[in-house]
Amino acid sequence: MPAEFIKIYPQNPDERRIRQVVACLRDGGLVIYPTDTVYGLGCDIYNSRAVERIARIKGIKPQKNDFSFICYDLSHISDYARVGNAAFKTMKKVLPGPYTFILEATSAVPKLLNTNKKTVGIRVPDNMIPRLIVKELGNPIVTTSIKDDDEIIEYSTDPELIFEKFQHQVDMVVDGGYGGNVASTIVKADTDYFEIIREGLGDVSVFQ
């Protein structure tokens, strides 16, 4: 059965449709959704079977995953990661925004997401659709970018084309308008010093 394709407007997300997405996630579903950068693929972080399905789509072993997850806000983050003073001050300035912070993981991070690693990637995107999904769900969702097989276009931006490609692999695709084609900037922030792992969308001068 093909995935559901639902439209949600990022400026004024329909609560009923947000609840529809959350019901899918609670049922172990995989959802493709917009962020403030590229479209993401995600599931409930506590559903190990769903995490394994994402790993299969990405062609990796679940234990080798480098998935990040989306939190609603900074207060949500402290449940899953230890944040030093320098990192907290900077995160307060730039989040919500197009950054992924690599932080020291707490024991609340499910083992499947934290295998052999002491760190975890955290995002608070500047897009109310994924943030409201997380708020309604009550815990973070896994996030990994939707990559395109095309050698020229790295990330698909058109939700209808994304649906065509993934409709038989996921359970729901959220159309939140055209996505971007530049991924988030990844910042290692598990010590007192910041290290830019990948420069993407977002100003990196704040970390100097």
PDB file of C-alpha atoms in Angstrom:
ATOM      1  CA  MET A   1       0.000   0.000   0.000  1.00  0.00           C
ATOM      2  CA  PRO A   2       1.469   3.395  -0.950  1.00  0.00           C
ATOM      3  CA  ALA A   3       2.226   5.992   1.704  1.00  0.00           C
ATOM      4  CA  GLU A   4      -0.203   8.716   2.671  1.00  0.00           C
ATOM      5  CA  PHE A   5       0.597  12.106   1.158  1.00  0.00           C
ATOM      6  CA  ILE A   6      -0.575  15.001   3.325  1.00  0.00           C
ATOM      7  CA  LYS A   7      -0.207  18.763   2.956  1.00  0.00           C
ATOM      8  CA  ILE A   8       0.766  20.845   6.002  1.00  0.00           C
ATOM      9  CA  TYR A   9       1.475  24.576   5.773  1.00  0.00           C
ATOM     10  CA  PRO A  10       4.628  25.515   7.748  1.00  0.00           C
ATOM     11  CA  GLN A  11       3.347  29.015   8.593  1.00  0.00           C
ATOM     12  CA  ASN A  12       0.171  27.688  10.183  1.00  0.00           C
ATOM     13  CA  PRO A  13       0.336  23.893  10.709  1.00  0.00           C
ATOM     14  CA  ASP A  14      -3.056  22.207  11.031  1.00  0.00           C
ATOM     15  CA  GLU A  15      -3.197  20.526  14.477  1.00  0.00           C
ATOM     16  CA  ARG A  16      -5.389  17.716  13.174  1.00  0.00           C
ATOM     17  CA  ARG A  17      -2.828  16.835  10.498  1.00  0.00           C
ATOM     18  CA  ILE A  18       0.038  17.035  13.015  1.00  0.00           C
ATOM     19  CA  ARG A  19      -1.873  14.491  15.147  1.00  0.00           C
ATOM     20  CA  GLN A  20      -2.299  12.332  12.037  1.00  0.00           C
ATOM     21  CA  VAL A  21       1.503  12.259  11.568  1.00  0.00           C
ATOM     22  CA  VAL A  22       2.023  11.477  15.259  1.00  0.00           C
ATOM     23  CA  ALA A  23      -0.475   8.589  15.106  1.00  0.00           C
ATOM     24  CA  CYS A  24       1.549   7.162  12.204  1.00  0.00           C
ATOM     25  CA  LEU A  25       4.810   7.497  14.195  1.00  0.00           C
ATOM     26  CA  ARG A  26       3.274   5.894  17.307  1.00  0.00           C
ATOM     27  CA  ASP A  27       2.195   3.013  15.112  1.00  0.00           C
ATOM     28  CA  GLY A  28       5.840   2.425  14.118  1.00  0.00           C
ATOM     29  CA  GLY A  29       5.527   4.319  10.838  1.00  0.00           C
ATOM     30  CA  LEU A  30       8.223   6.061   8.818  1.00  0.00           C
ATOM     31  CA  VAL A  31       7.532   9.658   7.853  1.00  0.00           C
ATOM     32  CA  ILE A  32       9.212  12.031   5.397  1.00  0.00           C
ATOM     33  CA  TYR A  33       8.865  15.662   6.484  1.00  0.00           C
ATOM     34  CA  PRO A  34      10.261  19.132   5.735  1.00  0.00           C
ATOM     35  CA  THR A  35      12.886  20.859   7.890  1.00  0.00           C
ATOM     36  CA  ASP A  36      14.598  24.231   7.551  1.00  0.00           C
ATOM     37  CA  THR A  37      17.176  22.571   5.270  1.00  0.00           C
ATOM     38  CA  VAL A  38      16.480  19.401   3.260  1.00  0.00           C
ATOM     39  CA  TYR A  39      13.602  16.949   3.598  1.00  0.00           C
ATOM     40  CA  GLY A  40      14.154  14.374   6.332  1.00  0.00           C
ATOM     41  CA  LEU A  41      13.137  10.772   6.936  1.00  0.00           C
ATOM     42  CA  GLY A  42      12.272   9.853  10.492  1.00  0.00           C
ATOM     43  CA  CYS A  43      10.525   7.698  13.066  1.00  0.00           C
ATOM     44  CA  ASP A  44       9.964   7.578  16.819  1.00  0.00           C
ATOM     45  CA  ILE A  45      13.402   7.182  18.488  1.00  0.00           C
ATOM     46  CA  TYR A  46      11.975   4.499  20.797  1.00  0.00           C
ATOM     47  CA  ASN A  47      10.707   2.229  18.012  1.00  0.00           C
ATOM     48  CA  SER A  48      13.673  -0.040  17.224  1.00  0.00           C
ATOM     49  CA  ARG A  49      11.892  -1.791  14.360  1.00  0.00           C
ATOM     50  CA  ALA A  50      11.227   1.548  12.664  1.00  0.00           C
ATOM     51  CA  VAL A  51      14.875   2.593  13.182  1.00  0.00           C
ATOM     52  CA  GLU A  52      15.938  -0.684  11.536  1.00  0.00           C
ATOM     53  CA  ARG A  53      13.651   0.037   8.575  1.00  0.00           C
ATOM     54  CA  ILE A  54      15.296   3.451   8.092  1.00  0.00           C
ATOM     55  CA  ALA A  55      18.723   1.808   8.233  1.00  0.00           C
ATOM     56  CA  ARG A  56      17.627  -0.605   5.470  1.00  0.00           C
ATOM     57  CA  ILE A  57      16.424   2.281   3.274  1.00  0.00           C
ATOM     58  CA  LYS A  58      19.778   4.012   3.811  1.00  0.00           C
ATOM     59  CA  GLY A  59      21.625   0.752   3.077  1.00  0.00           C
ATOM     60  CA  ILE A  60      23.452   0.599   6.419  1.00  0.00           C
ATOM     61  CA  LYS A  61      23.462  -1.668   9.471  1.00  0.00           C
ATOM     62  CA  PRO A  62      21.387  -0.225  12.351  1.00  0.00           C
ATOM     63  CA  GLN A  63      24.471  -0.391  14.595  1.00  0.00           C
ATOM     64  CA  LYS A  64      26.440   1.754  12.109  1.00  0.00           C
ATOM     65  CA  ASN A  65      23.863   4.537  11.978  1.00  0.00           C
ATOM     66  CA  ASP A  66      24.810   8.171  12.382  1.00  0.00           C
ATOM     67  CA  PHE A  67      21.229   9.389  12.656  1.00  0.00           C
ATOM     68  CA  SER A  68      20.519  12.588  14.549  1.00  0.00           C
ATOM     69  CA  PHE A  69      17.238  13.462  16.133  1.00  0.00           C
ATOM     70  CA  ILE A  70      14.917  16.413  16.303  1.00  0.00           C
ATOM     71  CA  CYS A  71      13.975  18.039  19.598  1.00  0.00           C
ATOM     72  CA  TYR A  72      11.279  20.658  20.130  1.00  0.00           C
ATOM     73  CA  ASP A  73      13.522  23.124  21.952  1.00  0.00           C
ATOM     74  CA  LEU A  74      16.599  23.508  24.160  1.00  0.00           C
ATOM     75  CA  SER A  75      14.876  22.235  27.312  1.00  0.00           C
ATOM     76  CA  HIS A  76      14.085  19.013  25.441  1.00  0.00           C
ATOM     77  CA  ILE A  77      17.769  18.551  24.547  1.00  0.00           C
ATOM     78  CA  SER A  78      19.044  18.237  28.128  1.00  0.00           C
ATOM     79  CA  ASP A  79      17.093  14.987  28.561  1.00  0.00           C
ATOM     80  CA  TYR A  80      19.194  13.300  25.884  1.00  0.00           C
ATOM     81  CA  ALA A  81      22.538  15.115  25.830  1.00  0.00           C
ATOM     82  CA  ARG A  82      24.964  16.798  28.193  1.00  0.00           C
ATOM     83  CA  VAL A  83      25.439  20.397  27.155  1.00  0.00           C
ATOM     84  CA  GLY A  84      28.420  22.444  28.421  1.00  0.00           C
ATOM     85  CA  ASN A  85      28.108  26.155  29.196  1.00  0.00           C
ATOM     86  CA  ALA A  86      29.811  27.343  25.994  1.00  0.00           C
ATOM     87  CA  ALA A  87      27.668  25.037  23.846  1.00  0.00           C
ATOM     88  CA  PHE A  88      24.469  26.063  25.648  1.00  0.00           C
ATOM     89  CA  LYS A  89      25.113  29.794  25.156  1.00  0.00           C
ATOM     90  CA  THR A  90      25.810  29.324  21.451  1.00  0.00           C
ATOM     91  CA  MET A  91      22.886  26.951  20.913  1.00  0.00           C
ATOM     92  CA  LYS A  92      20.591  29.469  22.581  1.00  0.00           C
ATOM     93  CA  LYS A  93      21.690  32.049  19.992  1.00  0.00           C
ATOM     94  CA  VAL A  94      21.395  29.902  16.858  1.00  0.00           C
ATOM     95  CA  LEU A  95      18.505  27.503  17.566  1.00  0.00           C
ATOM     96  CA  PRO A  96      15.990  26.960  16.109  1.00  0.00           C
ATOM     97  CA  GLY A  97      18.233  26.914  13.055  1.00  0.00           C
ATOM     98  CA  PRO A  98      20.039  24.870  10.382  1.00  0.00           C
ATOM     99  CA  TYR A  99      22.575  23.229  12.682  1.00  0.00           C
ATOM    100  CA  THR A 100      23.212  19.702  13.956  1.00  0.00           C
ATOM    101  CA  PHE A 101      25.090  19.653  17.255  1.00  0.00           C
ATOM    102  CA  ILE A 102      27.126  16.569  18.179  1.00  0.00           C
ATOM    103  CA  LEU A 103      26.894  16.287  21.960  1.00  0.00           C
ATOM    104  CA  GLU A 104      27.684  13.772  24.684  1.00  0.00           C
ATOM    105  CA  ALA A 105      24.743  11.371  24.918  1.00  0.00           C
ATOM    106  CA  THR A 106      22.906  10.576  28.149  1.00  0.00           C
ATOM    107  CA  SER A 107      21.541   7.140  29.044  1.00  0.00           C
ATOM    108  CA  ALA A 108      18.092   8.286  27.832  1.00  0.00           C
ATOM    109  CA  VAL A 109      19.234   7.840  24.219  1.00  0.00           C
ATOM    110  CA  PRO A 110      17.959   4.443  23.021  1.00  0.00           C
ATOM    111  CA  LYS A 111      20.765   1.902  22.634  1.00  0.00           C
ATOM    112  CA  LEU A 112      20.044   1.351  18.933  1.00  0.00           C
ATOM    113  CA  LEU A 113      20.789   5.033  18.264  1.00  0.00           C
ATOM    114  CA  ASN A 114      23.821   5.112  20.495  1.00  0.00           C
ATOM    115  CA  THR A 115      25.640   1.877  19.717  1.00  0.00           C
ATOM    116  CA  ASN A 116      29.330   2.094  20.602  1.00  0.00           C
ATOM    117  CA  LYS A 117      29.099   5.865  20.475  1.00  0.00           C
ATOM    118  CA  LYS A 118      29.120   8.313  23.339  1.00  0.00           C
ATOM    119  CA  THR A 119      27.756  11.172  21.279  1.00  0.00           C
ATOM    120  CA  VAL A 120      24.462  12.022  19.630  1.00  0.00           C
ATOM    121  CA  GLY A 121      23.446  14.527  16.946  1.00  0.00           C
ATOM    122  CA  ILE A 122      20.701  16.952  17.922  1.00  0.00           C
ATOM    123  CA  ARG A 123      18.620  19.301  15.760  1.00  0.00           C
ATOM    124  CA  VAL A 124      16.044  21.995  16.516  1.00  0.00           C
ATOM    125  CA  PRO A 125      15.063  23.059  12.979  1.00  0.00           C
ATOM    126  CA  ASP A 126      13.542  26.433  12.213  1.00  0.00           C
ATOM    127  CA  ASN A 127      10.392  24.812  10.856  1.00  0.00           C
ATOM    128  CA  MET A 128       7.284  24.376  12.986  1.00  0.00           C
ATOM    129  CA  ILE A 129       6.118  21.188  11.250  1.00  0.00           C
ATOM    130  CA  PRO A 130       8.756  18.778  12.665  1.00  0.00           C
ATOM    131  CA  ARG A 131       8.910  20.688  15.962  1.00  0.00           C
ATOM    132  CA  LEU A 132       5.143  20.407  16.528  1.00  0.00           C
ATOM    133  CA  ILE A 133       5.255  16.722  15.557  1.00  0.00           C
ATOM    134  CA  VAL A 134       7.898  16.156  18.252  1.00  0.00           C
ATOM    135  CA  LYS A 135       5.956  18.233  20.802  1.00  0.00           C
ATOM    136  CA  GLU A 136       2.764  16.257  20.190  1.00  0.00           C
ATOM    137  CA  LEU A 137       4.624  12.925  20.194  1.00  0.00           C
ATOM    138  CA  GLY A 138       6.291  13.741  23.520  1.00  0.00           C
ATOM    139  CA  ASN A 139       9.789  12.649  22.526  1.00  0.00           C
ATOM    140  CA  PRO A 140      12.259  13.259  19.676  1.00  0.00           C
ATOM    141  CA  ILE A 141      12.150  11.692  16.235  1.00  0.00           C
ATOM    142  CA  VAL A 142      15.061  10.249  14.280  1.00  0.00           C
ATOM    143  CA  THR A 143      16.141  12.414  11.372  1.00  0.00           C
ATOM    144  CA  THR A 144      18.252  11.542   8.353  1.00  0.00           C
ATOM    145  CA  SER A 145      18.391  13.449   5.065  1.00  0.00           C
ATOM    146  CA  ILE A 146      16.603  12.247   1.952  1.00  0.00           C
ATOM    147  CA  LYS A 147      19.393  11.798  -0.579  1.00  0.00           C
ATOM    148  CA  ASP A 148      18.882  11.687  -4.323  1.00  0.00           C
ATOM    149  CA  ASP A 149      20.530   9.134  -6.598  1.00  0.00           C
ATOM    150  CA  ASP A 150      21.086  11.864  -9.178  1.00  0.00           C
ATOM    151  CA  GLU A 151      24.752  12.852  -9.403  1.00  0.00           C
ATOM    152  CA  ILE A 152      23.946  16.514  -9.981  1.00  0.00           C
ATOM    153  CA  ILE A 153      21.041  16.986  -7.570  1.00  0.00           C
ATOM    154  CA  GLU A 154      22.112  15.702  -4.173  1.00  0.00           C
ATOM    155  CA  TYR A 155      18.832  16.394  -2.340  1.00  0.00           C
ATOM    156  CA  SER A 156      15.279  16.227  -3.710  1.00  0.00           C
ATOM    157  CA  THR A 157      13.356  19.435  -3.064  1.00  0.00           C
ATOM    158  CA  ASP A 158       9.945  18.672  -4.618  1.00  0.00           C
ATOM    159  CA  PRO A 159       7.679  16.778  -2.169  1.00  0.00           C
ATOM    160  CA  GLU A 160       5.672  15.228  -5.026  1.00  0.00           C
ATOM    161  CA  LEU A 161       8.833  13.749  -6.558  1.00  0.00           C
ATOM    162  CA  ILE A 162       9.937  12.576  -3.097  1.00  0.00           C
ATOM    163  CA  PHE A 163       6.556  10.862  -2.703  1.00  0.00           C
ATOM    164  CA  GLU A 164       6.912   9.166  -6.107  1.00  0.00           C
ATOM    165  CA  LYS A 165      10.295   7.801  -5.124  1.00  0.00           C
ATOM    166  CA  PHE A 166       9.579   6.688  -1.540  1.00  0.00           C
ATOM    167  CA  GLN A 167       5.841   5.925  -1.530  1.00  0.00           C
ATOM    168  CA  HIS A 168       6.424   2.157  -1.206  1.00  0.00           C
ATOM    169  CA  GLN A 169       9.174   2.439   1.421  1.00  0.00           C
ATOM    170  CA  VAL A 170       7.606   4.791   3.962  1.00  0.00           C
ATOM    171  CA  ASP A 171       4.158   5.238   5.516  1.00  0.00           C
ATOM    172  CA  MET A 172       3.627   8.976   5.134  1.00  0.00           C
ATOM    173  CA  VAL A 173       5.074  11.914   3.195  1.00  0.00           C
ATOM    174  CA  VAL A 174       4.348  15.421   4.481  1.00  0.00           C
ATOM    175  CA  ASP A 175       4.200  18.088   1.793  1.00  0.00           C
ATOM    176  CA  GLY A 176       5.402  21.249   3.523  1.00  0.00           C
ATOM    177  CA  GLY A 177       6.323  23.041   0.294  1.00  0.00           C
ATOM    178  CA  TYR A 178       9.600  22.934  -1.605  1.00  0.00           C
ATOM    179  CA  GLY A 179      12.585  21.954   0.536  1.00  0.00           C
ATOM    180  CA  GLY A 180      16.121  23.255   0.412  1.00  0.00           C
ATOM    181  CA  ASN A 181      19.074  21.496  -1.191  1.00  0.00           C
ATOM    182  CA  VAL A 182      21.760  22.425   1.332  1.00  0.00           C
ATOM    183  CA  ALA A 183      22.063  20.246   4.447  1.00  0.00           C
ATOM    184  CA  SER A 184      22.618  21.500   7.998  1.00  0.00           C
ATOM    185  CA  THR A 185      25.982  22.581   9.359  1.00  0.00           C
ATOM    186  CA  ILE A 186      27.305  19.878  11.715  1.00  0.00           C
ATOM    187  CA  VAL A 187      29.113  21.150  14.801  1.00  0.00           C
ATOM    188  CA  LYS A 188      30.974  18.916  17.255  1.00  0.00           C
ATOM    189  CA  ALA A 189      30.241  20.482  20.633  1.00  0.00           C
ATOM    190  CA  ASP A 190      30.934  17.733  23.178  1.00  0.00           C
ATOM    191  CA  THR A 191      33.963  19.624  24.579  1.00  0.00           C
ATOM    192  CA  ASP A 192      34.614  23.305  25.333  1.00  0.00           C
ATOM    193  CA  TYR A 193      35.792  23.780  21.741  1.00  0.00           C
ATOM    194  CA  PHE A 194      33.630  23.753  18.632  1.00  0.00           C
ATOM    195  CA  GLU A 195      34.676  21.792  15.576  1.00  0.00           C
ATOM    196  CA  ILE A 196      32.889  22.200  12.246  1.00  0.00           C
ATOM    197  CA  ILE A 197      32.415  18.673  10.871  1.00  0.00           C
ATOM    198  CA  ARG A 198      30.442  19.773   7.813  1.00  0.00           C
ATOM    199  CA  GLU A 199      29.744  23.290   6.599  1.00  0.00           C
ATOM    200  CA  GLY A 200      26.196  23.498   5.326  1.00  0.00           C
ATOM    201  CA  LEU A 201      23.416  26.033   5.682  1.00  0.00           C
ATOM    202  CA  GLY A 202      23.957  28.440   8.569  1.00  0.00           C
ATOM    203  CA  ASP A 203      26.634  30.945   9.540  1.00  0.00           C
ATOM    204  CA  VAL A 204      29.759  29.226  10.913  1.00  0.00           C
ATOM    205  CA  SER A 205      31.406  32.440  12.176  1.00  0.00           C
ATOM    206  CA  VAL A 206      29.456  32.117  15.447  1.00  0.00           C
ATOM    207  CA  PHE A 207      31.627  29.108  16.342  1.00  0.00           C
ATOM    208  CA  GLN A 208      34.973  30.862  15.964  1.00  0.00           C
TER     209      GLN A 208
END
